[in-house]
Coordinates of C-alpha atoms in Angstrom, one line a residue:
Chain F
M1025 CA 0.0 0.0 0.0
L1026 CA 1.0 3.6 -0.4
A1027 CA 1.8 5.6 2.6
M1028 CA 3.7 8.8 3.7
N1029 CA 7.2 8.2 5.0
Y1030 CA 9.0 10.6 7.3
R1031 CA 12.6 11.0 6.4
G1032 CA 13.8 13.8 8.8
P1033 CA 12.9 17.5 9.4
K1034 CA 11.0 18.8 6.4
R1035 CA 11.6 15.7 4.3
V1036 CA 8.7 13.3 3.6
R1037 CA 7.9 11.1 0.6
I1038 CA 5.3 8.6 -0.5
E1039 CA 6.3 5.0 -0.6
E1040 CA 5.1 1.4 -0.8
K1041 CA 4.8 0.0 2.8
P1042 CA 3.5 -3.3 4.1
M1043 CA -0.1 -3.6 4.8
P1044 CA -1.2 -3.1 8.5
E1045 CA -2.1 -6.2 10.4
I1046 CA -4.4 -7.0 13.3
L1047 CA -2.1 -7.1 16.3
H1048 CA -4.7 -7.1 19.1
P1049 CA -8.2 -8.7 19.2
E1050 CA -9.8 -5.2 19.4
D1051 CA -8.0 -3.9 16.3
A1052 CA -9.5 -3.0 13.1
I1053 CA -8.0 -2.2 9.7
V1054 CA -9.5 0.9 7.9
R1055 CA -9.1 1.7 4.2
V1056 CA -8.6 5.4 4.3
L1057 CA -11.0 7.5 2.2
R1058 CA -9.8 11.0 3.3
S1059 CA -7.0 12.2 5.5
C1060 CA -5.8 15.7 6.4
I1061 CA -2.6 17.4 7.2
C1062 CA -3.1 19.1 10.6
G1063 CA -1.3 22.2 11.8
S1064 CA 0.1 20.0 14.6
D1065 CA 1.7 17.6 12.0
L1066 CA 3.9 20.7 11.2
H1067 CA 5.5 20.3 14.7
L1068 CA 6.6 16.8 13.7
Y1069 CA 7.5 17.8 10.2
N1070 CA 9.9 20.5 11.5
G1071 CA 11.5 18.0 13.9
N1072 CA 10.2 19.6 17.1
V1073 CA 8.7 16.6 18.7
P1074 CA 11.1 14.2 20.4
D1075 CA 11.1 10.6 19.3
T1076 CA 9.8 11.3 15.8
R1077 CA 11.4 8.3 14.1
V1078 CA 12.4 8.0 10.5
G1079 CA 10.1 5.6 8.7
T1080 CA 6.9 6.5 10.4
T1081 CA 3.6 7.7 8.7
F1082 CA 1.9 10.8 10.1
G1083 CA -1.8 11.6 9.9
H1084 CA -4.2 11.7 12.9
E1085 CA -7.3 13.1 11.0
F1086 CA -8.8 10.3 8.7
V1087 CA -12.0 8.6 7.8
G1088 CA -12.4 5.3 6.0
E1089 CA -14.0 2.0 5.5
I1090 CA -13.5 -0.9 8.0
V1091 CA -12.0 -3.8 5.9
E1092 CA -11.0 -6.2 8.7
I1093 CA -11.7 -6.6 12.4
G1094 CA -10.2 -8.4 15.3
S1095 CA -11.9 -11.2 17.3
E1096 CA -13.1 -8.9 20.0
V1097 CA -14.5 -6.1 17.9
T1098 CA -18.3 -5.8 18.2
K1099 CA -19.2 -2.1 17.7
V1100 CA -18.3 -1.9 14.2
K1101 CA -18.3 -4.3 11.3
V1102 CA -16.6 -4.7 7.9
G1103 CA -18.0 -2.3 5.3
D1104 CA -18.9 0.4 7.8
N1105 CA -17.7 3.9 7.0
V1106 CA -16.2 5.5 10.1
L1107 CA -14.7 8.6 11.3
V1108 CA -11.8 7.9 13.7
P1109 CA -11.1 10.3 16.5
F1110 CA -7.4 11.2 16.7
N1111 CA -7.0 9.9 20.3
I1112 CA -6.5 6.1 20.7
S1113 CA -8.5 5.3 23.9
C1114 CA -9.1 2.0 25.7
G1115 CA -12.5 3.0 27.3
K1116 CA -11.7 1.2 30.4
C1117 CA -9.0 3.0 32.3
V1118 CA -9.8 5.6 34.9
F1119 CA -9.2 8.5 32.6
C1120 CA -11.4 7.1 29.8
K1121 CA -14.1 6.5 32.4
Q1122 CA -13.9 10.2 33.1
E1123 CA -14.3 10.9 29.5
L1124 CA -10.8 12.2 29.2
Y1125 CA -10.2 10.2 26.1
G1126 CA -7.1 12.3 25.1
N1127 CA -5.5 10.9 28.3
C1128 CA -6.0 7.2 28.0
H1129 CA -3.5 5.2 30.2
E1130 CA -3.5 2.0 28.2
S1131 CA -2.5 3.2 24.8
N1132 CA 0.8 4.9 25.0
P1133 CA 3.7 3.1 26.7
E1134 CA 6.2 5.9 26.2
A1135 CA 4.7 8.8 28.1
T1136 CA 2.3 9.2 31.0
A1137 CA 1.4 12.8 30.3
V1138 CA -0.4 12.2 26.9
G1139 CA -2.4 9.4 25.6
A1140 CA -1.8 7.9 22.2
I1141 CA -2.3 9.7 18.9
Y1142 CA -2.3 8.2 15.4
G1143 CA 0.9 9.2 13.5
Y1144 CA 2.2 11.4 16.2
S1145 CA 5.7 10.2 17.0
H1146 CA 6.6 7.5 19.5
T1147 CA 6.1 9.9 22.2
A1148 CA 2.5 9.6 21.4
G1149 CA 2.5 5.8 21.2
G1150 CA 4.4 4.9 18.1
Y1151 CA 1.4 4.3 15.8
H1152 CA 1.3 4.8 12.1
G1153 CA -1.1 7.5 10.9
G1154 CA -3.6 7.7 8.3
Q1155 CA -1.7 9.5 5.5
A1156 CA -1.8 6.2 3.8
E1157 CA -4.1 3.8 1.9
Y1158 CA -4.7 1.6 5.1
V1159 CA -4.3 2.1 8.8
R1160 CA -4.5 -0.1 12.0
V1161 CA -7.1 1.2 14.4
P1162 CA -6.7 -0.1 17.9
Y1163 CA -9.6 -0.3 20.4
A1164 CA -12.1 -0.3 17.5
N1165 CA -15.0 -0.7 20.0
V1166 CA -14.2 2.8 21.5
G1167 CA -12.9 5.3 19.0
P1168 CA -14.4 4.7 15.4
T1169 CA -17.8 6.3 15.0
I1170 CA -20.0 5.3 12.1
I1171 CA -20.5 8.3 9.8
P1172 CA -24.2 9.2 9.7
P1173 CA -25.9 8.6 6.5
G1174 CA -25.8 11.5 4.2
M1175 CA -22.9 13.3 5.9
D1176 CA -20.2 14.4 3.5
L1177 CA -16.9 12.6 3.9
D1178 CA -15.3 16.1 4.0
D1179 CA -17.3 17.2 6.9
A1180 CA -16.8 13.8 8.7
V1181 CA -12.9 14.0 8.5
L1182 CA -12.9 17.5 10.1
L1183 CA -14.8 15.9 12.9
T1184 CA -11.9 13.7 13.8
D1185 CA -9.9 16.7 15.2
V1186 CA -10.5 20.3 13.9
V1187 CA -14.0 20.8 15.0
P1188 CA -13.8 19.0 18.5
T1189 CA -10.5 20.7 19.3
G1190 CA -11.9 24.2 18.4
Y1191 CA -15.0 23.4 20.2
Q1192 CA -13.2 22.3 23.3
A1193 CA -10.9 25.3 23.2
A1194 CA -14.0 27.4 23.6
E1195 CA -15.6 25.0 26.2
M1196 CA -12.5 25.1 28.3
G1197 CA -12.6 29.0 28.3
G1198 CA -15.8 28.7 30.4
I1199 CA -17.3 31.4 28.2
Q1200 CA -20.2 33.2 29.8
K1201 CA -22.8 35.1 27.8
G1202 CA -21.5 38.4 26.6
D1203 CA -17.8 37.6 27.2
T1204 CA -15.1 38.9 25.0
V1205 CA -13.0 36.1 23.6
M1206 CA -9.6 36.5 22.0
V1207 CA -8.1 33.7 19.9
F1208 CA -4.4 33.5 18.9
G1209 CA -3.9 31.8 15.7
A1210 CA -6.1 31.9 12.5
G1211 CA -5.3 28.4 11.5
P1212 CA -8.1 25.9 11.1
I1213 CA -8.3 25.2 14.9
G1214 CA -8.2 28.9 15.8
I1215 CA -10.9 29.7 13.1
M1216 CA -13.0 26.9 14.5
A1217 CA -12.4 28.0 18.1
A1218 CA -13.7 31.5 17.1
K1219 CA -16.6 30.0 15.4
C1220 CA -17.6 27.9 18.4
S1221 CA -17.0 30.6 21.0
W1222 CA -20.3 32.2 19.7
L1223 CA -22.1 28.9 20.5
F1224 CA -21.2 29.4 24.2
G1225 CA -22.6 32.9 24.0
A1226 CA -19.6 35.1 23.5
G1227 CA -20.5 38.8 23.0
R1228 CA -17.3 39.5 21.1
V1229 CA -14.7 37.4 19.3
I1230 CA -11.3 38.7 18.2
I1231 CA -8.8 36.6 16.2
I1232 CA -5.1 37.4 16.0
D1233 CA -2.7 36.2 13.2
K1234 CA -0.1 37.7 10.8
E1235 CA -1.3 36.2 7.4
E1236 CA -3.9 38.4 5.9
Y1237 CA -5.6 35.6 3.9
R1238 CA -6.2 33.6 7.1
L1239 CA -7.6 36.9 8.8
E1240 CA -9.9 37.4 5.8
F1241 CA -11.0 33.8 5.9
A1242 CA -11.6 34.0 9.6
R1243 CA -13.7 37.2 9.3
N1244 CA -16.0 35.5 6.7
Y1245 CA -16.2 32.0 8.2
A1246 CA -16.3 32.8 12.0
Q1247 CA -17.8 36.3 11.8
C1248 CA -15.3 37.6 14.1
E1249 CA -12.9 40.7 14.3
A1250 CA -9.6 39.7 12.9
Y1251 CA -6.4 41.7 13.4
N1252 CA -2.8 41.4 12.1
F1253 CA -0.4 41.5 14.9
E1254 CA 2.3 43.1 12.8
E1255 CA 0.0 46.1 12.4
I1256 CA -1.3 46.6 15.9
G1257 CA 1.9 47.3 17.8
D1258 CA 2.1 45.9 21.3
I1259 CA -0.5 43.3 21.5
A1260 CA -1.1 43.6 25.3
V1261 CA -1.8 47.3 25.0
F1262 CA -4.0 46.6 22.1
A1263 CA -6.0 44.0 24.0
K1264 CA -6.5 46.4 26.9
K1265 CA -7.4 49.3 24.8
T1266 CA -10.1 47.4 23.0
T1267 CA -11.6 45.8 26.2
D1268 CA -12.4 48.7 28.6
S1269 CA -8.7 48.7 29.4
L1270 CA -9.1 45.3 31.5
G1271 CA -8.3 42.6 29.0
A1272 CA -10.3 39.9 27.3
D1273 CA -12.4 37.6 29.5
V1274 CA -11.0 34.4 27.8
C1275 CA -7.9 33.9 25.7
I1276 CA -7.3 30.9 23.6
D1277 CA -3.9 29.8 22.4
A1278 CA -4.5 27.9 19.1
V1279 CA -0.9 28.1 17.9
G1280 CA 1.5 26.1 19.9
A1281 CA 5.1 25.4 19.0
E1282 CA 5.4 27.1 15.6
A1283 CA 4.3 30.6 16.9
A1284 CA 5.9 33.7 15.2
G1285 CA 6.2 37.1 16.5
N1286 CA 8.8 37.0 19.1
A1287 CA 12.5 36.8 18.1
M1288 CA 13.8 35.5 21.5
Q1289 CA 11.2 32.7 21.5
T1290 CA 11.9 31.9 17.8
I1291 CA 15.6 31.6 18.4
T1292 CA 15.5 29.5 21.6
G1293 CA 12.5 27.4 20.7
R1294 CA 12.1 26.9 16.9
K1295 CA 15.7 27.3 15.9
L1296 CA 17.8 25.9 18.9
L1297 CA 15.2 23.5 20.1
L1298 CA 16.0 24.5 23.7
Q1299 CA 12.4 24.9 24.7
A1300 CA 9.3 23.2 23.4
G1301 CA 8.7 25.4 20.3
S1302 CA 7.8 29.0 20.6
A1303 CA 5.4 29.9 23.3
T1304 CA 4.7 33.3 21.9
A1305 CA 1.0 32.9 21.6
L1306 CA 0.7 31.4 25.2
H1307 CA 2.8 34.4 26.4
W1308 CA 0.4 36.9 24.7
A1309 CA -2.7 34.9 25.9
I1310 CA -1.6 35.3 29.5
N1311 CA -0.8 38.9 29.2
C1312 CA -3.9 39.8 27.3
V1313 CA -6.6 38.1 29.5
K1314 CA -8.3 40.0 32.2
K1315 CA -7.3 39.3 35.9
G1316 CA -9.3 36.3 37.0
G1317 CA -9.8 35.3 33.4
I1318 CA -9.3 32.0 31.8
V1319 CA -6.5 30.9 29.3
S1320 CA -7.5 28.0 27.2
I1321 CA -4.6 26.2 25.4
V1322 CA -5.0 23.8 22.5
G1323 CA -1.9 24.8 20.7
V1324 CA 0.5 21.7 20.8
Y1325 CA 3.8 22.1 22.6
G1326 CA 6.5 19.4 22.8
P1327 CA 7.2 18.1 26.4
T1328 CA 10.3 20.0 27.2
D1329 CA 10.7 23.4 29.0
N1330 CA 9.0 26.7 28.0
L1331 CA 9.8 30.3 28.6
V1332 CA 6.3 31.1 29.9
P1333 CA 5.4 34.0 32.2
I1334 CA 4.0 31.7 34.9
G1335 CA 4.6 34.6 37.4
N1336 CA 1.8 36.5 35.7
V1337 CA -0.4 33.5 36.0
L1338 CA 0.0 33.6 39.7
N1339 CA -0.3 37.4 40.0
K1340 CA -3.3 37.6 37.8
G1341 CA -5.2 34.6 39.5
L1342 CA -5.7 33.0 36.2
T1343 CA -7.2 29.7 35.4
I1344 CA -5.3 27.9 32.8
R1345 CA -7.0 25.0 31.1
A1346 CA -5.6 22.8 28.4
N1347 CA -5.9 19.4 26.9
Q1348 CA -6.0 17.4 23.8
A1349 CA -9.6 17.3 22.6
S1350 CA -11.7 14.5 24.0
V1351 CA -13.1 13.8 20.6
K1352 CA -15.4 10.9 21.5
R1353 CA -17.1 12.8 24.2
L1354 CA -18.0 15.7 22.0
L1355 CA -18.9 13.9 18.8
P1356 CA -22.7 13.4 19.5
R1357 CA -23.2 17.2 19.9
L1358 CA -21.0 18.2 17.1
I1359 CA -22.5 15.8 14.7
E1360 CA -25.9 17.4 15.6
H1361 CA -24.5 20.9 15.0
V1362 CA -23.1 19.8 11.6
Q1363 CA -26.4 18.2 10.6
N1364 CA -28.3 21.3 11.7
G1365 CA -26.1 23.6 9.7
I1366 CA -24.8 25.4 12.8
I1367 CA -21.2 24.3 11.8
N1368 CA -20.0 23.8 8.3
P1369 CA -16.6 22.1 8.7
K1370 CA -15.9 21.3 5.0
A1371 CA -15.8 25.0 4.2
L1372 CA -12.3 25.2 5.8
I1373 CA -10.9 22.8 3.1
T1374 CA -9.0 24.8 0.5
H1375 CA -6.8 22.1 -1.1
R1376 CA -7.5 18.6 -2.1
L1377 CA -4.5 16.6 -3.2
P1378 CA -3.8 13.1 -4.2
L1379 CA -1.9 11.2 -1.4
E1380 CA 1.0 10.9 -3.8
E1381 CA 1.5 14.7 -3.6
V1382 CA 2.0 14.5 0.3
A1383 CA 5.4 16.3 0.2
E1384 CA 4.0 19.2 -1.8
G1385 CA 1.0 19.3 0.6
Y1386 CA 3.3 19.6 3.6
R1387 CA 5.4 22.3 1.9
M1388 CA 2.3 24.3 0.8
F1389 CA 0.7 24.1 4.3
S1390 CA 3.9 24.7 6.2
N1391 CA 5.0 27.7 4.0
K1392 CA 1.4 29.0 3.7
L1393 CA 1.5 28.9 -0.1
D1394 CA -1.5 29.5 -2.4
N1395 CA -3.6 30.8 0.6
C1396 CA -3.7 27.3 2.1
I1397 CA -6.0 26.8 5.1
K1398 CA -6.7 23.1 5.1
P1399 CA -5.3 20.4 2.9
V1400 CA -7.0 17.0 2.4
L1401 CA -5.3 14.0 1.0
I1402 CA -7.1 11.4 -1.1
P1403 CA -5.5 8.1 -1.5
P1404 CA -5.7 6.4 -5.0
S1405 CA -7.6 3.4 -3.5
A1406 CA -10.4 5.8 -2.2
K1407 CA -11.6 5.8 -5.9
I1408 CA -13.8 8.8 -5.3
Chain D
M194 CA -3.2 62.9 5.7
E195 CA -2.6 59.2 6.0
D196 CA -2.2 58.0 9.6
N197 CA 0.6 55.5 9.8
R198 CA 0.7 55.1 13.5
P199 CA 0.1 51.5 14.6
L200 CA -3.6 50.6 15.1
E201 CA -3.4 50.4 18.9
D202 CA -2.5 54.1 18.9
N203 CA -5.6 55.1 17.1
M204 CA -7.7 53.1 19.6
P205 CA -9.6 54.7 22.5
F206 CA -9.4 52.7 25.9
E207 CA -12.9 51.4 25.5
N208 CA -14.7 48.4 24.5
N209 CA -15.5 48.4 20.9
R210 CA -18.2 45.6 21.5
G211 CA -20.6 45.3 18.6
P212 CA -24.4 45.4 18.9
A213 CA -25.7 43.1 21.5
D214 CA -27.9 41.4 19.1
H215 CA -26.2 38.2 17.8
S216 CA -29.2 36.7 16.0
H217 CA -27.4 36.9 12.7
I218 CA -24.9 34.4 14.0
K219 CA -26.3 30.9 13.5
G220 CA -26.3 29.0 16.8
W221 CA -25.4 32.0 19.2
G222 CA -25.6 30.8 22.7
I223 CA -26.9 27.3 21.7
D224 CA -24.5 25.6 24.1
A225 CA -24.5 28.3 26.8
D226 CA -25.1 26.6 30.3
P227 CA -24.2 28.5 33.4
K228 CA -24.1 25.1 35.4
N229 CA -21.0 24.4 33.1
D230 CA -18.6 26.3 35.3
P231 CA -16.3 24.8 36.2
T232 CA -16.9 22.4 33.4
Y233 CA -15.5 19.3 32.0
P234 CA -13.6 17.3 33.3
M235 CA -14.1 18.4 36.9
K236 CA -17.8 17.7 36.7
K237 CA -17.2 14.1 35.6
R238 CA -15.0 13.1 38.7
T239 CA -16.0 10.2 40.8
N240 CA -14.4 8.2 43.5
G241 CA -13.0 6.0 40.8
E242 CA -9.9 8.4 40.6
H243 CA -8.9 7.5 44.1
E244 CA -8.7 3.7 43.4
G245 CA -5.4 4.0 41.5
Y246 CA -4.2 1.6 38.9
T247 CA -7.0 -0.8 39.5
W248 CA -9.3 -1.0 36.3
E249 CA -9.8 -4.1 34.5
R250 CA -7.2 -3.9 31.8
P251 CA -7.8 -4.7 28.2
T252 CA -6.2 -7.8 26.7
Q253 CA -2.4 -7.3 26.3
Q254 CA -1.1 -7.0 22.9
P255 CA 1.8 -9.5 22.6
V256 CA 5.1 -7.8 23.3
N257 CA 7.2 -9.5 20.7
M258 CA 9.5 -6.5 19.8
E259 CA 11.5 -4.1 22.0
I260 CA 9.1 -1.5 23.4
L261 CA 10.4 1.3 25.5
H262 CA 8.1 2.5 28.3
S263 CA 8.1 5.4 30.6
I264 CA 9.6 4.6 33.9
E265 CA 6.7 6.5 35.5
R266 CA 4.5 3.6 34.7
P267 CA 4.8 -0.1 35.8
N268 CA 4.4 -1.8 32.4
V269 CA 3.8 -1.6 28.7
T270 CA 0.3 -0.4 27.8
A271 CA -2.3 -3.0 26.7
V272 CA -1.7 -1.8 23.1
F273 CA 1.1 0.0 21.5
G274 CA 2.5 1.2 18.2
T275 CA 5.0 -0.7 16.2
A276 CA 5.7 2.0 13.5
A277 CA 9.5 2.2 13.8
P278 CA 11.5 -0.3 15.8
L279 CA 14.7 0.8 17.5
R280 CA 17.8 0.5 15.4
G281 CA 21.5 1.4 15.4
L282 CA 23.0 4.3 17.2
S283 CA 19.8 6.2 17.5
G284 CA 18.2 3.1 19.2
A285 CA 21.0 3.0 21.7
I286 CA 20.5 6.8 22.6
R287 CA 16.7 6.2 22.8
R288 CA 17.4 3.3 25.3
M289 CA 19.6 5.6 27.4
A290 CA 16.9 8.3 27.4
F291 CA 14.3 5.9 28.7
K292 CA 16.4 5.3 31.8
N293 CA 15.2 8.7 33.0
S294 CA 11.6 9.8 33.7
E295 CA 9.6 12.3 31.6
N296 CA 10.4 14.9 34.3
V297 CA 14.0 15.6 33.3
Y298 CA 15.9 17.1 30.3
S299 CA 18.0 13.9 30.2
H300 CA 15.0 12.1 28.9
W301 CA 14.0 14.5 26.3
L302 CA 17.1 16.0 24.8
P303 CA 18.8 12.7 23.9
L304 CA 15.5 11.7 22.2
I305 CA 15.8 15.0 20.0
M306 CA 19.5 14.0 19.4
A307 CA 18.5 10.5 18.5
D308 CA 16.0 11.9 16.0
R309 CA 18.8 13.6 14.1
V310 CA 21.0 10.6 14.1
D311 CA 18.1 8.5 12.9
M312 CA 17.7 10.9 10.0
V313 CA 21.4 10.2 9.0
E314 CA 20.9 6.4 9.5
G315 CA 17.8 6.7 7.1
I316 CA 19.8 8.1 4.4
I317 CA 22.6 5.4 4.8
D318 CA 19.7 2.9 4.8
D319 CA 18.4 4.3 1.6
F320 CA 21.8 4.1 0.0
K321 CA 22.2 0.4 1.2
H322 CA 18.9 -0.5 -0.5
G323 CA 20.1 1.2 -3.7
K324 CA 17.8 4.2 -3.3
I325 CA 19.1 7.7 -3.7
P326 CA 16.9 10.0 -1.7
N327 CA 15.4 12.7 -3.9
I328 CA 15.7 15.6 -1.4
F329 CA 14.1 18.1 -3.8
A330 CA 11.0 16.1 -4.1
E331 CA 11.0 15.1 -0.4
K332 CA 11.1 18.7 0.7
G333 CA 8.1 19.5 -1.5
Y334 CA 9.9 22.0 -3.7
V335 CA 7.6 21.3 -6.5
A336 CA 4.9 23.3 -4.6
E337 CA 7.4 26.0 -3.8
W338 CA 8.2 26.3 -7.5
N339 CA 4.5 26.5 -8.4
Y340 CA 3.4 29.0 -5.9
N341 CA 6.5 30.9 -4.8
K342 CA 8.9 30.9 -7.7
T343 CA 10.4 34.3 -6.7
G344 CA 11.1 33.3 -3.1
L345 CA 12.6 30.0 -4.2
L346 CA 14.9 31.5 -6.8
A347 CA 16.0 34.2 -4.3
R348 CA 16.9 31.5 -1.7
V349 CA 18.8 29.5 -4.4
A350 CA 20.7 32.7 -5.4
I351 CA 21.6 33.4 -1.8
V352 CA 22.9 29.9 -1.2
A353 CA 24.9 30.0 -4.5
G354 CA 26.4 33.3 -3.6
I355 CA 27.5 32.2 -0.1
T356 CA 28.8 29.0 -1.6
A357 CA 30.7 30.9 -4.2
A358 CA 32.1 33.3 -1.7
V359 CA 33.3 30.5 0.6
V360 CA 35.0 28.8 -2.4
L361 CA 36.8 31.9 -3.5
L362 CA 37.8 32.6 0.0
A363 CA 39.3 29.2 0.5
R364 CA 41.1 29.4 -2.9
S365 CA 42.6 32.7 -2.1
N366 CA 43.8 31.4 1.4
S367 CA 45.4 28.3 -0.2
R368 CA 47.3 30.5 -2.6
D369 CA 48.7 32.4 0.3

């Protein structure tokens, strides 16, 4: 089968790889119909996440058809079209029982801080991802969710990560009616977080980025205010000036390790790898939020140290909430929202590429070429 | 006269909140619930969390290859990935890293170093199998050529210029 193959920082290629096999009685094999390149894949692509081994296949956003199941799989059957949450969760451990599906304790031997994620380094379990024609899906009784009849595959694939992560970012913000929400990063997740902030009753939503095409997209898609941080001077002053001089009620960091806008962070994080990427957006979120406010983090950082203004967190009495999205918990509500036209996920997709062009896809997304917001890969065996 | 001051200078210290009517935004307030504060996951806590590592574990995936596991847990998880088995020098460095917990630099920094060694091992492996890696294609330069020709050409010119300068400098030094 064809699959993406990571060869080192900024080097990926498409290659023939062995078919995945059932290795556990709760495994299923899925024929991929759509997979995406996610903004957080870029942290891997750039070599920022420890234990990203050469030869692995990325891709934690995918949908497909079940083609084989293990002996203990009862919830799905061969022929079902499923969307597969990006978290691999056992459904039995204390964290899964608490619906913290992103924190499962029975899927990732390498780290205790994070559960397993498809195609997201050995630090996240060492699983191959879905940027391939076929993929092994463990715990098939828990994660895979049958795509409702009539749902577009392009909508379904964004329900595996983008929509739940954006929604959870807003949810973790504890938004109260009328709140001002400031979102850092106008990538797909940031745009979705801005969109979902309205669902929790925000009175004002502001998104910050430096790419004009993304800001324009956010204005249209999420009906929010959008500002270019390169044009607004000091962002903390800007935030105070535009919010009765107090700050935003809720700030959302939807950037993580690849943040631009602070030379010190860029050099120590993105270039020298001495901290887990560049914590610029988090820094700004802490300094732009109101005292007693909430900072919600969904931007992905690696596990090493960060230059974060934690003193300000204390001084300001902030609540910081962060996690990988608990996709399975959120799916029923989000499917409802998609079916009722409240959220239109597929509108985020700007590029559809054959899987064979995965290297170009990564380059395009990483370097923000051709106004790319969200690229989707279609394997040759998808035949649609 | 055009005002070129940063946007923040032109803004008063006041909330520019728009009209309170959000009815034009589809779904506004649909998920608002005052009882959700504090919200997930705190509201889902039960006494189960105090029972520790006592849940009924899923069937264990056969451990028939070397799997590194965090020393902060007692065992290998019930399932695990088999994407890229340990190999060579990078594997040795990774084994060393896993003698330390996730709490310390001596766990993470060796892993980052091992990734770089792994990259070189990957190139050697390619050659061993008679494959010459196509770096231009792997780096996706086709997309760069299609959508950012000027930028790509500028970068190539800069690299070529620096290379030429270094070569000329080296030659002039060798004549001395």
